[in-house]
Every structure is written in C-alpha cells, then in structure tokens.
PDB file of C-alpha atoms in Angstrom:
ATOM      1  CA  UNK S   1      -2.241  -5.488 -48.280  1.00 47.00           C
ATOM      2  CA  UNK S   2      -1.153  -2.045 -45.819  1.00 46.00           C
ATOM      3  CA  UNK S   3      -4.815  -3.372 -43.843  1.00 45.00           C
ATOM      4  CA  UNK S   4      -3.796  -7.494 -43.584  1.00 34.00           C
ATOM      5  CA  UNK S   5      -0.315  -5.990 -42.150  1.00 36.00           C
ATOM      6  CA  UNK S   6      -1.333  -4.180 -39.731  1.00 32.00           C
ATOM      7  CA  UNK S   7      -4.022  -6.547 -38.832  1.00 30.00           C
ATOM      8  CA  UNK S   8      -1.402  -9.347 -38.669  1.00 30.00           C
ATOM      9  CA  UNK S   9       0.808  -6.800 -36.251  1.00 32.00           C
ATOM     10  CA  UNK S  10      -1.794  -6.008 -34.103  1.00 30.00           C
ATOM     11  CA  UNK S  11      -2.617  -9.427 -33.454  1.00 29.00           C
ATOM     12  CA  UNK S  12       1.012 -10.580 -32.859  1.00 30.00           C
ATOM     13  CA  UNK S  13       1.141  -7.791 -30.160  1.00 30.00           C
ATOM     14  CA  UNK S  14      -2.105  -9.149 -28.890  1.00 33.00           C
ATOM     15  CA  UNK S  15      -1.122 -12.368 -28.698  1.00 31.00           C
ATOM     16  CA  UNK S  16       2.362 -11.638 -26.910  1.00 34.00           C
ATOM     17  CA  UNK S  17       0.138  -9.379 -24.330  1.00 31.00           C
ATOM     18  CA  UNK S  18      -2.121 -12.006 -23.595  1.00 29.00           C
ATOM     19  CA  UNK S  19       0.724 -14.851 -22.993  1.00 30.00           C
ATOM     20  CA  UNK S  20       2.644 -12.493 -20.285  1.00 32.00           C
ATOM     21  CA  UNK S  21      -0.121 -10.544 -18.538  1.00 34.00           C
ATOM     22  CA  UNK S  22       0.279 -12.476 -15.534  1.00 42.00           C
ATOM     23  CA  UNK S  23       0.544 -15.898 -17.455  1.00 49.00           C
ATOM     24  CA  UNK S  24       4.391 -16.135 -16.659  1.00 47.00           C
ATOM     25  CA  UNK S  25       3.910 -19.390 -14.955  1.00 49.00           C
ATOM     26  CA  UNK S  26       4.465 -22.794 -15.812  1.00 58.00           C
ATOM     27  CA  UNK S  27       2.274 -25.474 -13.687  1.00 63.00           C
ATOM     28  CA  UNK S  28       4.843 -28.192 -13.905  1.00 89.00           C
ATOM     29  CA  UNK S  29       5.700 -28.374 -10.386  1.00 96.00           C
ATOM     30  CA  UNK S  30       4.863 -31.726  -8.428  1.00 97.00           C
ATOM     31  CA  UNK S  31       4.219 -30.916  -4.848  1.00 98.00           C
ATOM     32  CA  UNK S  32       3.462 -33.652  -2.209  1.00 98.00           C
ATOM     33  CA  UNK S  33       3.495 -33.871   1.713  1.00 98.00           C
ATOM     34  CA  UNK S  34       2.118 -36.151   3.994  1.00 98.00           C
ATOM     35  CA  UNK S  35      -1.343 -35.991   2.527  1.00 98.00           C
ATOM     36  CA  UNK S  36      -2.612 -36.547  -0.852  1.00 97.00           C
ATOM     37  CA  UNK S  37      -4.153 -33.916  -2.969  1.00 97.00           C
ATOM     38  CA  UNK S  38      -7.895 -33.625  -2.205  1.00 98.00           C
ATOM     39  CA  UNK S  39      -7.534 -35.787   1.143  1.00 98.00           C
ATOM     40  CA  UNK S  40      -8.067 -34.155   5.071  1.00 98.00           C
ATOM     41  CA  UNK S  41      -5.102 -32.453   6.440  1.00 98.00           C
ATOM     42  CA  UNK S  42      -3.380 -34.735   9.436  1.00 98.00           C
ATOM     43  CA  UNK S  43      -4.742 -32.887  13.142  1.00 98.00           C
ATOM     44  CA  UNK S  44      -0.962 -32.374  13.886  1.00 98.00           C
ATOM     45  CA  UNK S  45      -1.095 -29.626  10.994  1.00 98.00           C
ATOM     46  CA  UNK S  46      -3.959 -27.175  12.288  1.00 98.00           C
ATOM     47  CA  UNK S  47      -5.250 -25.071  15.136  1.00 98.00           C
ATOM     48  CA  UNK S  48      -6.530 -28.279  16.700  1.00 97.00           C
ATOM     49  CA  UNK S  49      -3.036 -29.965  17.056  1.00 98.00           C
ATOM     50  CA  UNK S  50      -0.046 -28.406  16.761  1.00 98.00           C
ATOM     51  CA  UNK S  51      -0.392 -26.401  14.387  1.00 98.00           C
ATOM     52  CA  UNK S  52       2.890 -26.358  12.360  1.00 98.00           C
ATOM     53  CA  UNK S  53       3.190 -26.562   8.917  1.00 98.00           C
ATOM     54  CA  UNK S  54       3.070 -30.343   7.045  1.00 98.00           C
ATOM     55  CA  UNK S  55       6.133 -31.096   5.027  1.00 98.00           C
ATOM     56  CA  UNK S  56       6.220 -30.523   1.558  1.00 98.00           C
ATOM     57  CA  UNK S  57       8.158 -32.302  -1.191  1.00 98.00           C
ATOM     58  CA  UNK S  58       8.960 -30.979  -4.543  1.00 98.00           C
ATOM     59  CA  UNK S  59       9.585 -32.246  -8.059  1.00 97.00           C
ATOM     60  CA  UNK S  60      10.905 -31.471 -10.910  1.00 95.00           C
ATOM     61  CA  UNK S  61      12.607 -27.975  -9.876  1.00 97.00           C
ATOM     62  CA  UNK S  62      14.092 -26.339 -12.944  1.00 96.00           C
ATOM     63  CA  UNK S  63      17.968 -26.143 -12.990  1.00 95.00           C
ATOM     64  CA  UNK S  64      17.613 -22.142 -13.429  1.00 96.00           C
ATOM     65  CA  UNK S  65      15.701 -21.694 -10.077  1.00 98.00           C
ATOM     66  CA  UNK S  66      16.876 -19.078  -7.751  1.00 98.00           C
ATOM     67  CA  UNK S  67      14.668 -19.140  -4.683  1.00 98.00           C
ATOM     68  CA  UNK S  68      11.017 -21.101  -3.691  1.00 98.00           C
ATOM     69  CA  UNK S  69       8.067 -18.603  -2.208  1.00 98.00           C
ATOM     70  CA  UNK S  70       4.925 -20.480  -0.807  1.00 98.00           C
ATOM     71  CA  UNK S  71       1.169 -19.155  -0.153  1.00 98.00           C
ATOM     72  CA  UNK S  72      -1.272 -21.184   1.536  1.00 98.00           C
ATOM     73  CA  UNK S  73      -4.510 -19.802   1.913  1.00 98.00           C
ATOM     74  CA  UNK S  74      -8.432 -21.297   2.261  1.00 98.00           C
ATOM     75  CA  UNK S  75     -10.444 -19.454  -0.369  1.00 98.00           C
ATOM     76  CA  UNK S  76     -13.423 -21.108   1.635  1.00 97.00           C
ATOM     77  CA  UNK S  77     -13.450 -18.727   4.667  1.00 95.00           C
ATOM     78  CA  UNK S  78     -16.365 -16.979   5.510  1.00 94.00           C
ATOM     79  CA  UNK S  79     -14.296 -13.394   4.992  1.00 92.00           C
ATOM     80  CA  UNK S  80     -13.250 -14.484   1.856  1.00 95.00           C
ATOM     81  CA  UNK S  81      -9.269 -16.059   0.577  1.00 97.00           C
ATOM     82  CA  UNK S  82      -7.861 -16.112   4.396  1.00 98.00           C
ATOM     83  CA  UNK S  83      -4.100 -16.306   4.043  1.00 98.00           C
ATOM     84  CA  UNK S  84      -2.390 -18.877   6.453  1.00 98.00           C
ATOM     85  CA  UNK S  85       1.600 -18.907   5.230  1.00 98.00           C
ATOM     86  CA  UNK S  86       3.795 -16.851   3.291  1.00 98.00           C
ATOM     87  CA  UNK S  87       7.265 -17.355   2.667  1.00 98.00           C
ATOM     88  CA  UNK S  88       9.999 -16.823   0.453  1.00 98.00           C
ATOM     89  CA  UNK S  89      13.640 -16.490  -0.475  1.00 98.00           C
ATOM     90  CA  UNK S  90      14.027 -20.658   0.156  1.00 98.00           C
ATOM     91  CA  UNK S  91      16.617 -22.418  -1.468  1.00 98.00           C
ATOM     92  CA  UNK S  92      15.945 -24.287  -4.449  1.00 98.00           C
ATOM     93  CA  UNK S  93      15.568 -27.647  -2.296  1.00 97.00           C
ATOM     94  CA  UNK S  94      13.039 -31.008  -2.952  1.00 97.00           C
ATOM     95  CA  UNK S  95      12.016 -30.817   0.996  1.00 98.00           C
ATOM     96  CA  UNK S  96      10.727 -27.784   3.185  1.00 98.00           C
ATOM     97  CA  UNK S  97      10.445 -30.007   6.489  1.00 98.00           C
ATOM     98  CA  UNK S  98       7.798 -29.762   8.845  1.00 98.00           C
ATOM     99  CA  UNK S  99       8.032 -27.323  11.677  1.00 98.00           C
ATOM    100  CA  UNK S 100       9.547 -23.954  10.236  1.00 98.00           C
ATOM    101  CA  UNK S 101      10.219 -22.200  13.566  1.00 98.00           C
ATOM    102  CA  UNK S 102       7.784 -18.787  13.178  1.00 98.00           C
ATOM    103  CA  UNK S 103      10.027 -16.285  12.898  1.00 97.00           C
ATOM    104  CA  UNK S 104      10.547 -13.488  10.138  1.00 98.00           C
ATOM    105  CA  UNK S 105      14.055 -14.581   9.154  1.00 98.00           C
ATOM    106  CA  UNK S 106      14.571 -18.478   9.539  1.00 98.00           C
ATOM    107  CA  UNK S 107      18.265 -20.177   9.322  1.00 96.00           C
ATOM    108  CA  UNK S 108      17.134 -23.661  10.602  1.00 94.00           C
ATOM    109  CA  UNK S 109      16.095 -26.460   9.348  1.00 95.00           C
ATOM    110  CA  UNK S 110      16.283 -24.254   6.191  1.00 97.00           C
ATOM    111  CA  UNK S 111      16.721 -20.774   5.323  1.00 98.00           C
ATOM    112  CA  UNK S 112      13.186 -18.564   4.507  1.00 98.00           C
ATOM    113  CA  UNK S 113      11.824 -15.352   4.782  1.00 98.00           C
ATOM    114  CA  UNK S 114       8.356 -15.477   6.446  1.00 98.00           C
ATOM    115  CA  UNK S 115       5.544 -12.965   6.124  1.00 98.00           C
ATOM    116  CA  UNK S 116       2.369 -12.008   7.854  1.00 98.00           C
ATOM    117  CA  UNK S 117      -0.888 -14.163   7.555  1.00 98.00           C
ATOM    118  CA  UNK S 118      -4.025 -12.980   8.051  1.00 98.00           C
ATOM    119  CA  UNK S 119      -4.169 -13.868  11.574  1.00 97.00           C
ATOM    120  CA  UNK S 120      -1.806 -11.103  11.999  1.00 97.00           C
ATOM    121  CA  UNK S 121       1.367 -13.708  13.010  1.00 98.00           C
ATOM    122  CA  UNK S 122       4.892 -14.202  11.363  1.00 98.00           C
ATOM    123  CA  UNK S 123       5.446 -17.706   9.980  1.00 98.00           C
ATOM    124  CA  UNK S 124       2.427 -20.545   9.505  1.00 98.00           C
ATOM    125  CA  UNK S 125      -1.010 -20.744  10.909  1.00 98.00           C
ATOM    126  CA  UNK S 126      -3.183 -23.558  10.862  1.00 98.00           C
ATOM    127  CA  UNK S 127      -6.481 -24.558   9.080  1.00 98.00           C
ATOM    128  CA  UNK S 128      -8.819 -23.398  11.497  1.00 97.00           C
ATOM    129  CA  UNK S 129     -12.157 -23.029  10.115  1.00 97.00           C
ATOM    130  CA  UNK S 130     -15.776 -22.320  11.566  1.00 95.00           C
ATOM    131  CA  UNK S 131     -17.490 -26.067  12.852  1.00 94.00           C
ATOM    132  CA  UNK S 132     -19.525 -27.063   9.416  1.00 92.00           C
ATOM    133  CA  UNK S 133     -18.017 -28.261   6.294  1.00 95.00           C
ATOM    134  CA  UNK S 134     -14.774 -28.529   4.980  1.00 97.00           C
ATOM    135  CA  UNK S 135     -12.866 -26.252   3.568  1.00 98.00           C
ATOM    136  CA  UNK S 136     -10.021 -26.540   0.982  1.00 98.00           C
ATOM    137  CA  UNK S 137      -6.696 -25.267   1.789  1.00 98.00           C
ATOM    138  CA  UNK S 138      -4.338 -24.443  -1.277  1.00 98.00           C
ATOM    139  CA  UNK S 139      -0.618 -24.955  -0.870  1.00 98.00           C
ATOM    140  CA  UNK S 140       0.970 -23.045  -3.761  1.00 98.00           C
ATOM    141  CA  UNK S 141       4.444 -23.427  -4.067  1.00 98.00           C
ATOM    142  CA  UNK S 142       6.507 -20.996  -6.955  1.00 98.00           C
ATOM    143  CA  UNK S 143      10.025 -21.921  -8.486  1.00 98.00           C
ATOM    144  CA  UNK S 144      11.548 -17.941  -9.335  1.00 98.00           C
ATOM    145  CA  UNK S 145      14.638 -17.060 -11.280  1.00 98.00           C
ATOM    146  CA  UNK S 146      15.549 -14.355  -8.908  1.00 98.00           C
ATOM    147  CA  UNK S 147      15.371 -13.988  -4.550  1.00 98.00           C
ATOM    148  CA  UNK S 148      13.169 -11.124  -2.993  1.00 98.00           C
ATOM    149  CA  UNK S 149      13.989  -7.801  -1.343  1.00 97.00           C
ATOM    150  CA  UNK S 150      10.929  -7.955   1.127  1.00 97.00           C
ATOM    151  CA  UNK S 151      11.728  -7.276   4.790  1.00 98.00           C
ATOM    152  CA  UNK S 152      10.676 -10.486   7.071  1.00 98.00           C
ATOM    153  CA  UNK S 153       6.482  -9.459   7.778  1.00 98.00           C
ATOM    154  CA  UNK S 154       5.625  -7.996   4.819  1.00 98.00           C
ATOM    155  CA  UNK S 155       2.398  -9.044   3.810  1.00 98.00           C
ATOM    156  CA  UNK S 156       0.433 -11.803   0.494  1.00 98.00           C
ATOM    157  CA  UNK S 157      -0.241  -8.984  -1.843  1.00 98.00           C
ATOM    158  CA  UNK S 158       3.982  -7.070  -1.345  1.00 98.00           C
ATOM    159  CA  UNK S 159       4.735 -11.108  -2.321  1.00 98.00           C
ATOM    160  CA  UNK S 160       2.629 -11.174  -4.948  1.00 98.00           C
ATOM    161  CA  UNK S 161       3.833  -7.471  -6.594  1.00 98.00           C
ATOM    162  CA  UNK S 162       7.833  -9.039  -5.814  1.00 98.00           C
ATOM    163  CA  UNK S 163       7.004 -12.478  -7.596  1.00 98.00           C
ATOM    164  CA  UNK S 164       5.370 -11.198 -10.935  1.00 98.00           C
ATOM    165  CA  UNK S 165       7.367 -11.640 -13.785  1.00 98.00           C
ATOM    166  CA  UNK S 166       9.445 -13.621 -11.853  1.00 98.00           C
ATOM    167  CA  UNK S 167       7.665 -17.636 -11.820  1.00 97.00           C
ATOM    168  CA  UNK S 168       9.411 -20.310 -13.744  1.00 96.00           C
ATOM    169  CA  UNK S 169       7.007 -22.845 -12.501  1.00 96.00           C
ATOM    170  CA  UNK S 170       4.683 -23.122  -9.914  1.00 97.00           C
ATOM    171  CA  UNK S 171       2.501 -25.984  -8.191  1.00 97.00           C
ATOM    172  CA  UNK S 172      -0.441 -26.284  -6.077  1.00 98.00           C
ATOM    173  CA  UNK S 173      -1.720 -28.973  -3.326  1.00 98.00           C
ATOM    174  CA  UNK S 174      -4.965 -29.108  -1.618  1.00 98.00           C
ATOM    175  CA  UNK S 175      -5.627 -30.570   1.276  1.00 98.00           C
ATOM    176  CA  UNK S 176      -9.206 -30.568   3.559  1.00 98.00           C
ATOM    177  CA  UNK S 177      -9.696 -29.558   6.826  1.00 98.00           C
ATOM    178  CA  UNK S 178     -13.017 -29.475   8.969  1.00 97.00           C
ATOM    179  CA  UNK S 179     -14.303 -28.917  12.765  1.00 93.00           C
ATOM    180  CA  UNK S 180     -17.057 -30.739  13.834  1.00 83.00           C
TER     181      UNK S 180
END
C-alpha cells in the first residue's frame, strides 16, 4: 500500500510538472487582420511596399488581462526563425492599428514597448525573404496577467524569459509572403 502511495504521489507531481513546464498558455485567442490565415500578406506590409505592420484584431481577450506582447517571426528563413516584431506592454485592446511608428517607447496610435528584430531595428520589419518560395510568417499575439520591466530594444529571447509564467492566452496568424 506504502509502494501504490508513493507511486500515486509521484505521478501527481509528474503530472503538475508536465502541465506548467512552459504549457502556461491557453490558445483561445482569435487574431485577424487584413489577411486570412494561410493567405499572402498585402505588398503594403513588407520590404517591397511600405513595410509597416498589417493591423491586427483580437478576440476574446480575458477580463484579467494586463498587457498584449506580440512576436512575428518567419521560421522559413534560410538562417533559421528570423524575428521581424517584438512588442509588449500594450493595453488590453481588440485593435493594434496599422503603422506603429518604430520607436522603442510608442504613445500613439497606442501605447507599446518595441524591441529589436533581427534586422537589428526598433519596431517592425517586413517579410522580406530570398526570391523562391514562400515563406510563412507567424503573428503570435499573448494576453499576460502582468506588464514587463524590459527597457525599449531589448531583444525575442529577454521577452520570452519576461513572459513565462505569465500567458493567459495566446493566438497565432500566418500569413505568406514571396519574391519572385
């Protein structure tokens, strides 16, 4: 009986370990812009046009969230995950508009904290990939229960570290972008 105990506690523990290692987050979060998921991104959006970020709309935001924090990145690029926006501290809000002015600390249209992408700029870069196929570009936004401390700059994985533990939900979008 001592044996099934133990056994029984150890797999509780287990169990509970498994759930929160990194599985904090809910995918409930609807996010939509002004392409569908799995469709090309609009010209306007990338290197090619004029390169500003799309709008995105959210649904469903819990009534406990604190702040929004968004990564886009194109897992496709020859270098491996290439990070094109990071930002953070935004309001709880159904609408980040298109446009977000690239600077570390942003009042206007809405208040965000922007970080460094991997082409070594403040605020959002463009799908810009090699000429040849597609590639997939991942617009993950996170609902938290809490805002960041991370200086305006700071870089995906400093994000990342502040974020854990901290998702109530999250969402994802992917849109395609090629050169020809």
């Amino acid at each position: 009986m001592k044996g099934v105990s133990l056994l029984l506690a150890i797999i509780v523990l287990a169990s509970g370990c498994i759930s929160h290692s990194g599985g904090d987050e809910r995918m409930k979060l609807e996010v939509g812009s002004v392409f569908h998921d799995g469709s090309y991104i609009p010209k306007k959006f990338t290197c090619d046009g004029e390169d500003i970020n799309p709008p995105l709309y959210l649904a469903h935001i819990p009534g406990d969230a604190k702040s929004i924090a968004i990564i886009v990145d194109d897992p496709d690029a020859p270098i491996g995950t290439f990070t094109h926006w990071i930002a953070w501290n935004i309001p709880p809000i159904e609408e980040i508009p298109e446009g977000i002015p690239k600077r570390g600390t942003v009042d206007r249209p809405v208040k965000m904290i922007q970080g460094r992408n991997d082409f070594g700029r403040i605020g959002y870069g463009g799908p810009c990939p090699p000429r040849g196929k597609a590639h997939h570009y991942h617009f993950k936004v996170y609902v938290l229960d809490t805002t960041l401390s991370l200086p305006p700059g700071a870089g995906r994985k400093d994000l990342e570290r502040a974020m854990k533990g901290h998702v109530i939900e999250w969402g994802e979008l992917v849109g395609l972008y090629e050169r020809k």
